CSV table of C-alpha atoms in Angstrom, one decimal:
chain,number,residue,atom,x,y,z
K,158,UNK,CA,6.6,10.2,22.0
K,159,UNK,CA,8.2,11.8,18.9
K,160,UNK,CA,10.3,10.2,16.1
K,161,UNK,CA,13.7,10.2,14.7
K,162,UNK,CA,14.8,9.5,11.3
K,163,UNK,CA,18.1,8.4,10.2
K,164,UNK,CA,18.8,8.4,6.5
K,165,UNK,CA,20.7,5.8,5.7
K,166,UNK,CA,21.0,6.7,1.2
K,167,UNK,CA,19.2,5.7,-1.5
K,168,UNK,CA,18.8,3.1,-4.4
K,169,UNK,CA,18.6,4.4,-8.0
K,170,UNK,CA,17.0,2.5,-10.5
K,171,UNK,CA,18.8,2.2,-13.9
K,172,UNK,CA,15.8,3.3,-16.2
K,173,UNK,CA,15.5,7.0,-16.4
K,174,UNK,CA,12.2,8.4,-15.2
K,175,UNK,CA,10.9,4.8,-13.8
K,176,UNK,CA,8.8,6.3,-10.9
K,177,UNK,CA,9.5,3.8,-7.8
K,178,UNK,CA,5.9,3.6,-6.6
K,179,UNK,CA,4.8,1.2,-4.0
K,180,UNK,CA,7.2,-1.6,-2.3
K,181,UNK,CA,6.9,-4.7,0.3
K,182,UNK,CA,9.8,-7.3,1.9
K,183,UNK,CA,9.9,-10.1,-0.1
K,184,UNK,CA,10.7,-13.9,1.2
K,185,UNK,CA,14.1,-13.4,0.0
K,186,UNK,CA,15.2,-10.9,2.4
K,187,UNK,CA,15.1,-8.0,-0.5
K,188,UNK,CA,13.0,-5.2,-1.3
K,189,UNK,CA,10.8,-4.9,-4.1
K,190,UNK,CA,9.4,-1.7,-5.7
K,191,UNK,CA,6.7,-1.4,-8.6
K,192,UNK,CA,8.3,1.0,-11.2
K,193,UNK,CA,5.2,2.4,-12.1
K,194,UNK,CA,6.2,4.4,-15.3
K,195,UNK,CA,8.8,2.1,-16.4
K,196,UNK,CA,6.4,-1.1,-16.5
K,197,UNK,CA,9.2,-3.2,-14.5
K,198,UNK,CA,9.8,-4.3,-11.1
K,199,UNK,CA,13.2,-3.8,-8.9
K,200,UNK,CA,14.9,-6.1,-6.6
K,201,UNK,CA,17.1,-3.9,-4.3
K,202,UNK,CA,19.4,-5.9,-2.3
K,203,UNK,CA,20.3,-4.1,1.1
K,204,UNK,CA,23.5,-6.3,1.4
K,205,UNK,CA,25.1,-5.8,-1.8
K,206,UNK,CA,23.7,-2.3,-2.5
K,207,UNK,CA,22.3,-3.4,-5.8
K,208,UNK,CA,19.3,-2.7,-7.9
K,209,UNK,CA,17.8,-5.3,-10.5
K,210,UNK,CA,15.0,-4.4,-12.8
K,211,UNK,CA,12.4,-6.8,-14.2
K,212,UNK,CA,10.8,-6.1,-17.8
K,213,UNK,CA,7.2,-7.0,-17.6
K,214,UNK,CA,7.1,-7.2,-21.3
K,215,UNK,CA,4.4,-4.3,-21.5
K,216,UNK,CA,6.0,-0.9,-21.2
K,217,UNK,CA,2.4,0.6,-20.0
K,218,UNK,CA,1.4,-1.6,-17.9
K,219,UNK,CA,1.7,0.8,-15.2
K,220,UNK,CA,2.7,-1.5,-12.0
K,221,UNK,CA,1.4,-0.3,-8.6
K,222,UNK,CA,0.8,-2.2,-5.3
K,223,UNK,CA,2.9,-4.8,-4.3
K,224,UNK,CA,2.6,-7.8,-1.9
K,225,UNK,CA,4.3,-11.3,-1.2
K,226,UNK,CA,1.7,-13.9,-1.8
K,227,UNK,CA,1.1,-17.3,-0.6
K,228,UNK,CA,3.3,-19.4,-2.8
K,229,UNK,CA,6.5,-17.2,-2.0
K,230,UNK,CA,6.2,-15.1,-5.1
K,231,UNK,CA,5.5,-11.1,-5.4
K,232,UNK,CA,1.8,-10.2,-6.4
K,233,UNK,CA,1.3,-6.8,-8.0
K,234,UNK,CA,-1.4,-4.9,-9.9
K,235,UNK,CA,-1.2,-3.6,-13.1
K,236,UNK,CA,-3.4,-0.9,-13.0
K,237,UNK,CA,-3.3,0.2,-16.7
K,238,UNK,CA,-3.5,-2.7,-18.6
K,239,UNK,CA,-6.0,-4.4,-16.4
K,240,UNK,CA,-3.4,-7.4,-15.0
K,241,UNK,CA,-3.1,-9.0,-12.3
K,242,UNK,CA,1.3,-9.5,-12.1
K,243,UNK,CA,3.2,-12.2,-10.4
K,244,UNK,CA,7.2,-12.1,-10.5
K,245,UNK,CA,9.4,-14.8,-8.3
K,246,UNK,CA,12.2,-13.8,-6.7
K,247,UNK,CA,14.3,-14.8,-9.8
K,248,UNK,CA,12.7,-12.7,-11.5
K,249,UNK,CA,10.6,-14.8,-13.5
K,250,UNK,CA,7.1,-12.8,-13.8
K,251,UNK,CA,3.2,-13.9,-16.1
K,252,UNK,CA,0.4,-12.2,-15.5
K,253,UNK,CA,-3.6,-12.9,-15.4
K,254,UNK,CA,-6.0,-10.8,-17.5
K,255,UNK,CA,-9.2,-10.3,-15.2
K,256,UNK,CA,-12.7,-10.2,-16.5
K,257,UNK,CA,-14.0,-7.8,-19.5
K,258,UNK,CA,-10.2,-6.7,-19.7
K,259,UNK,CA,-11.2,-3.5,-17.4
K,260,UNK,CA,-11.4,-2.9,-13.4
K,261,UNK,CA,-8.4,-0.8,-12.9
K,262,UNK,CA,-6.8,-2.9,-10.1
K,263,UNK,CA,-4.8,-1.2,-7.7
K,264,UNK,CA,-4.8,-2.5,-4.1
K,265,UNK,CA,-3.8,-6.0,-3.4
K,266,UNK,CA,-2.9,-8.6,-0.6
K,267,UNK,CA,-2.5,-12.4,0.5
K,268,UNK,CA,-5.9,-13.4,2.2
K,269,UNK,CA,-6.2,-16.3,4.9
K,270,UNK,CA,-7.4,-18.1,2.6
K,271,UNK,CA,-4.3,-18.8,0.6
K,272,UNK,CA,-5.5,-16.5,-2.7
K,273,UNK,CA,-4.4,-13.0,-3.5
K,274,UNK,CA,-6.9,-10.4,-3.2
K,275,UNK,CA,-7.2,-6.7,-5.2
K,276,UNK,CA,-9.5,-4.1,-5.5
K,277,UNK,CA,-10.9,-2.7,-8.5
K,278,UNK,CA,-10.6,1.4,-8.9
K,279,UNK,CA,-13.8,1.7,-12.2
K,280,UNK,CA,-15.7,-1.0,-11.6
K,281,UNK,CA,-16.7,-0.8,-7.8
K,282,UNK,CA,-15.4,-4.5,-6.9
K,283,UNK,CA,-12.8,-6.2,-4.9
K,284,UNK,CA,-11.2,-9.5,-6.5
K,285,UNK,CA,-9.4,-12.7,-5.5
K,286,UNK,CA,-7.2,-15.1,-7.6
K,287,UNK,CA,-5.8,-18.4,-6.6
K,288,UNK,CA,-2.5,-19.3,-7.6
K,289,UNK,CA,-3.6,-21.4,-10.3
K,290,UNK,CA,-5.0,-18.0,-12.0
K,291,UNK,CA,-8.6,-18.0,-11.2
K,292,UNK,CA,-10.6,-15.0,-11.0
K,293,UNK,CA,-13.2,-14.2,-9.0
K,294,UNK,CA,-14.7,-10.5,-8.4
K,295,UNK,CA,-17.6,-9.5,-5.5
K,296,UNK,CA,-19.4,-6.2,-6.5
K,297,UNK,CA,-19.6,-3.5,-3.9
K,298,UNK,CA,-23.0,-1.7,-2.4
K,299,UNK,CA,-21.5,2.0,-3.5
K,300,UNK,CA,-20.9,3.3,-7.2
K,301,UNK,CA,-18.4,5.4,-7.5
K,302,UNK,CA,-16.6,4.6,-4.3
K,303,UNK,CA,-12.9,4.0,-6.0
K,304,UNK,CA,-11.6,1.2,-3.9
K,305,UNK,CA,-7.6,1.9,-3.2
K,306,UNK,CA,-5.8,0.2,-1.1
K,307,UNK,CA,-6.6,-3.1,0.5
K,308,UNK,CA,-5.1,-5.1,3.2
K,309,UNK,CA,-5.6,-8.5,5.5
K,310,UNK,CA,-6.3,-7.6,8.9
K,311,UNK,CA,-6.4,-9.9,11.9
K,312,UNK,CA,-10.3,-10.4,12.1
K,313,UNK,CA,-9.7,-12.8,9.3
K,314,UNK,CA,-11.1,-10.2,7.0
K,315,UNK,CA,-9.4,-7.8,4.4
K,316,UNK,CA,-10.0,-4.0,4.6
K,317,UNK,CA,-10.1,-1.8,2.0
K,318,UNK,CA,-10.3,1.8,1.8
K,319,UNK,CA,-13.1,3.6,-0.5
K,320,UNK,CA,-11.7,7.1,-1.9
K,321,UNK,CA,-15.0,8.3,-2.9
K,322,UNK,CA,-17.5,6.9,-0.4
K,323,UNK,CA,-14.8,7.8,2.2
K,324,UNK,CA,-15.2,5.2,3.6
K,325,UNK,CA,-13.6,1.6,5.1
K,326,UNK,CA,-14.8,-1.4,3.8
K,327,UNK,CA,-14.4,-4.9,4.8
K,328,UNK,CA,-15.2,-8.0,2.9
K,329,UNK,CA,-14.9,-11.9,4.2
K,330,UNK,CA,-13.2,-14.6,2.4
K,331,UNK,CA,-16.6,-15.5,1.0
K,332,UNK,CA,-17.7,-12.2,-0.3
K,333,UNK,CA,-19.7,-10.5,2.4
K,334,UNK,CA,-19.2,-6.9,2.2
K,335,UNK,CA,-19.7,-4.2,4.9
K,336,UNK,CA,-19.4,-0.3,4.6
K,337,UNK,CA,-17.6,1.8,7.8
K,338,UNK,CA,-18.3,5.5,7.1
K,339,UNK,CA,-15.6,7.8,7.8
K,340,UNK,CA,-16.8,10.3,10.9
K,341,UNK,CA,-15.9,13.4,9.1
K,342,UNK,CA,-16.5,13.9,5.2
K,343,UNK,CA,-14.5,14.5,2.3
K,344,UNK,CA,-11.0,12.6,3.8
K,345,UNK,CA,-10.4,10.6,0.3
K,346,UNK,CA,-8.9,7.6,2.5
K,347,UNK,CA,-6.3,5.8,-0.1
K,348,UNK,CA,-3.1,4.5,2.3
K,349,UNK,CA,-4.6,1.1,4.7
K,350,UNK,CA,-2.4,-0.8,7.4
K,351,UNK,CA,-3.4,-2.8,10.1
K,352,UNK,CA,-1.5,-3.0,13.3
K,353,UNK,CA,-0.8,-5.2,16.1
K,354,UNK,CA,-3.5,-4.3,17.9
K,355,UNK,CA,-5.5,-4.4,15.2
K,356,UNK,CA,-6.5,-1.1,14.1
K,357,UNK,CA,-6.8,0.0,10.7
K,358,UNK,CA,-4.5,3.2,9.8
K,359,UNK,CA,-5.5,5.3,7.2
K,360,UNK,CA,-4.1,8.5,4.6
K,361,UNK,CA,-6.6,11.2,4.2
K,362,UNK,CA,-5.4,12.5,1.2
K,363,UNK,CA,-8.0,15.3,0.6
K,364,UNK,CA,-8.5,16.5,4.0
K,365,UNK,CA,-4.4,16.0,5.1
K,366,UNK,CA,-5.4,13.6,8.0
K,367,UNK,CA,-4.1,10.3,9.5
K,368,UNK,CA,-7.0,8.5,10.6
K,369,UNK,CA,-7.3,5.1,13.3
K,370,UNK,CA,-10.1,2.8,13.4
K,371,UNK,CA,-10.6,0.2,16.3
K,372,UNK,CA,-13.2,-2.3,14.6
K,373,UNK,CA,-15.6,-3.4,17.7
K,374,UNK,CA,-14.1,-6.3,19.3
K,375,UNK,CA,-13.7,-8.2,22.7
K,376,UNK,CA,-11.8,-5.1,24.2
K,377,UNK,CA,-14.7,-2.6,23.7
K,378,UNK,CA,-16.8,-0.8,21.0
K,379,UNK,CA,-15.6,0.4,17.4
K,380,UNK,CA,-13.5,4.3,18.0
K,381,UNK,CA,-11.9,6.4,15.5
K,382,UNK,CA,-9.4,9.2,16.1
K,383,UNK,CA,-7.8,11.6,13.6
K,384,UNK,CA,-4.6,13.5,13.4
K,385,UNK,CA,-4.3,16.8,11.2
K,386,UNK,CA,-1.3,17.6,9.6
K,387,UNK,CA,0.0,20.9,9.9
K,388,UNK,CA,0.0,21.2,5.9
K,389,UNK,CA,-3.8,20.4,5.0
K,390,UNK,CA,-2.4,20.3,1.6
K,391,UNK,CA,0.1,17.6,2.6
K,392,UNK,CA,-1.9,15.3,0.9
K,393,UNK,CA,-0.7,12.1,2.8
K,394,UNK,CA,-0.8,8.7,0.8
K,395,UNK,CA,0.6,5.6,2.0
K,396,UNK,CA,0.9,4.2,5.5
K,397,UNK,CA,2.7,1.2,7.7
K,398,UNK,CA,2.9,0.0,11.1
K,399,UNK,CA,6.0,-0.7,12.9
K,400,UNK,CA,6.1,-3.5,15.1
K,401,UNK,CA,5.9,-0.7,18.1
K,402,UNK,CA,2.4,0.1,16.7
K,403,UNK,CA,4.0,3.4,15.5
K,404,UNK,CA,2.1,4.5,12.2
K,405,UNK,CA,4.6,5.5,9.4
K,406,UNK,CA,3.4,7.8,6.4
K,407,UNK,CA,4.1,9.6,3.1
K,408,UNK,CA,2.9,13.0,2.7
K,409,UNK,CA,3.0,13.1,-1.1
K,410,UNK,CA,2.6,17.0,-1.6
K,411,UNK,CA,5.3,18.1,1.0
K,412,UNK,CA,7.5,15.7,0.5
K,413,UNK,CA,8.0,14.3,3.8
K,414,UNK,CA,7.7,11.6,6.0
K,415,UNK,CA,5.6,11.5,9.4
K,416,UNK,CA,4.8,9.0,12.1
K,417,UNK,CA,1.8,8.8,14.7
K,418,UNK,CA,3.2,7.5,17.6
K,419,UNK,CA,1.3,4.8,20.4
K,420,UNK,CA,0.6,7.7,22.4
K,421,UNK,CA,-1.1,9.9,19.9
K,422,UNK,CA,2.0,12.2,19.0
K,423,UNK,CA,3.1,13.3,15.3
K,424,UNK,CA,6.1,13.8,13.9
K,425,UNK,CA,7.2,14.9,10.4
K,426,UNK,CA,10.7,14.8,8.8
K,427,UNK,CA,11.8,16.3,5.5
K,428,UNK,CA,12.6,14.1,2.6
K,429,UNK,CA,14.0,15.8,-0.8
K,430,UNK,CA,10.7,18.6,-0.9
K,431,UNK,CA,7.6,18.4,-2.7
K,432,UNK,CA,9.6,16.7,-5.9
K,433,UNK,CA,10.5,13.4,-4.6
K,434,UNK,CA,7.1,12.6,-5.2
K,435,UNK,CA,6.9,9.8,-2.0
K,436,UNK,CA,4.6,7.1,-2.3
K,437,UNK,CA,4.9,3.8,-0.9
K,438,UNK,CA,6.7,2.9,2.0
K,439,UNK,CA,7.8,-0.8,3.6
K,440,UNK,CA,9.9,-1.8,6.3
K,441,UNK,CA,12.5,-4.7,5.5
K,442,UNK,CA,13.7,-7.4,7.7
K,443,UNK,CA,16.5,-5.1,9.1
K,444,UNK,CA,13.7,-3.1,10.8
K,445,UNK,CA,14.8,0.0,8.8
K,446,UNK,CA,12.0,1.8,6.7
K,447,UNK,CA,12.1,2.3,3.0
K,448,UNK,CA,10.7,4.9,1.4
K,449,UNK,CA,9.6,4.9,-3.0
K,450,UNK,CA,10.2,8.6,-4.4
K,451,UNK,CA,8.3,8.8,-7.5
K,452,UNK,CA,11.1,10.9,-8.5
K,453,UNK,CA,13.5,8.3,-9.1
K,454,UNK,CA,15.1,6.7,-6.1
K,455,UNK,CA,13.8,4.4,-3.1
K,456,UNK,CA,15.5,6.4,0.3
K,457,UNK,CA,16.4,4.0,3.3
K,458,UNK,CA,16.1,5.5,7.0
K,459,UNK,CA,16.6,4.4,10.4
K,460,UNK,CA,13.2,5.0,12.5
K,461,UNK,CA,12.8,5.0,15.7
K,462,UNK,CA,11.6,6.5,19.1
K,463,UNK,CA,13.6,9.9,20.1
């Protein structure tokens, strides 16, 4: 089953050069984008067609991953300044310094167990904070590994993808980590989403792959599957599941936008070349998809079966 894609126009933050860089549904019915360059956050409103920026207070903070947390505020990492951010919807935002003042954070996520969880990028760990601020890392059994992208899946876990060990991990809400190999080497998985059906969906950056993984379960034994793209140097990045189970991606270098399909097919749609830079990607509550371009807008398309 192939995809279409609808493009619907953009959003245009008012700072020059801000790089829109990752971006989630908040409670509010808006999007929200990390301006990664700018060291703000955006509020797009779909309904009034507006943009509102954020100041974080710290210019180089450098603002990545994005999540709504448990209290009904937006979590994000601050990836250069070693932060964990959290903004409410009026815009309000603090931050929490973690450990040492180092980690690089960079993935994040609400856990079942009402904290927000992150992975650290150079130190090999995976955090949680409550919402009172409390910090709480779990080392890793890899060095070097680069844990990127992280995300609660429905085993009551949250999955993590290691760059460098290319690998999956998983860690409980109590800190036991396993390791999940990748079946072919050098992928460099960084994009993670879990789907209905819980799979995990992955962004081979390095080896220009999508990748599945069905953990073992009460419907059979743990499978992976892989889908090339036809650009091995399309160096995919992000990914999200539509409520269909269709698998939505970034492909950073060519500047476009695919989709894996239930049934195994892939599609890929232009988006403004290999300048736009795309990067994160969310659906809001409309069911349309939007996409961050690093170069300076956030694009908003129509998806859907052809």
């Amino acid at each position: 089953m192939t995809t279409t894609v609808t493009p619907l126009g953009e959003f245009t933050p008012t700072t020059p050069g801000s790089g829109p860089y990752a971006l989630c549904a908040g409670p509010d019915g808006r999007l929200w984008c990390t301006l990664v360059h700018a060291g703000r956050v955006a509020r797009i409103d779909p309904a009034a067609g507006t943009v509102d920026e954020f100041d974080l207070g710290a210019p180089d903070c450098g603002p990545t991953l994005i999540t709504t947390g448990p209290d009904g505020a937006l979590w994000f990492t601050r990836h250069r300044d070693h932060r964990i951010g959290r903004i409410d919807i009026d815009g309000t935002s603090r931050s929490h310094p973690l450990p040492g003042g180092t980690g690089g954070p960079y993935g994040i996520a609400a856990g079942p167990d009402g904290a927000v969880w992150f992975t650290l990028m150079d130190t090999d760990r995976v955090g949680r904070v409550d919402t009172e601020g409390r910090v709480r890392t779990f080392p890793l059994p890899h060095t070097g590994g680069f844990p990127s992208f992280l995300v609660a899946a429905p085993d009551g876990a949250l999955w993590f993808t290691l760059n460098q060990a290319h690998a999956l991990g998983r860690i409980t809400v109590t800190g036991e980590v396993e390791l999940h190999p990748l079946p072919e080497s050098g992928g460099a998985p960084v994009g993670l989403a879990a789907g209905p059906d819980g799979s995990l969906w992955f962004a081979e950056i390095a080896a220009g792959r999508i990748g599945r993984y069905r953990p073992e379960g009460p419907t059979g034994p743990a499978a992976w599957s892989s889908w090339r793209l036809p650009d091995p140097g399309a160096r995919p990045h992000a990914v999200t599941v539509a409520p269909d189970g269709t698998c939505w991606f970034t492909a950073w270098g060519t500047g476009r936008l695919g989709s894996v399909s239930p049934d195994g097919t892939l599609t890929e749609h232009p988006l403004g070349g290999p300048a736009s830079e795309p990067h994160g990607l969310a659906f809001g509550p409309d069911g349309t998809l939007y996409v961050a371009e690093e170069r300076g807008t956030v694009s908003r398309r129509r998806v859907g079966p052809a």
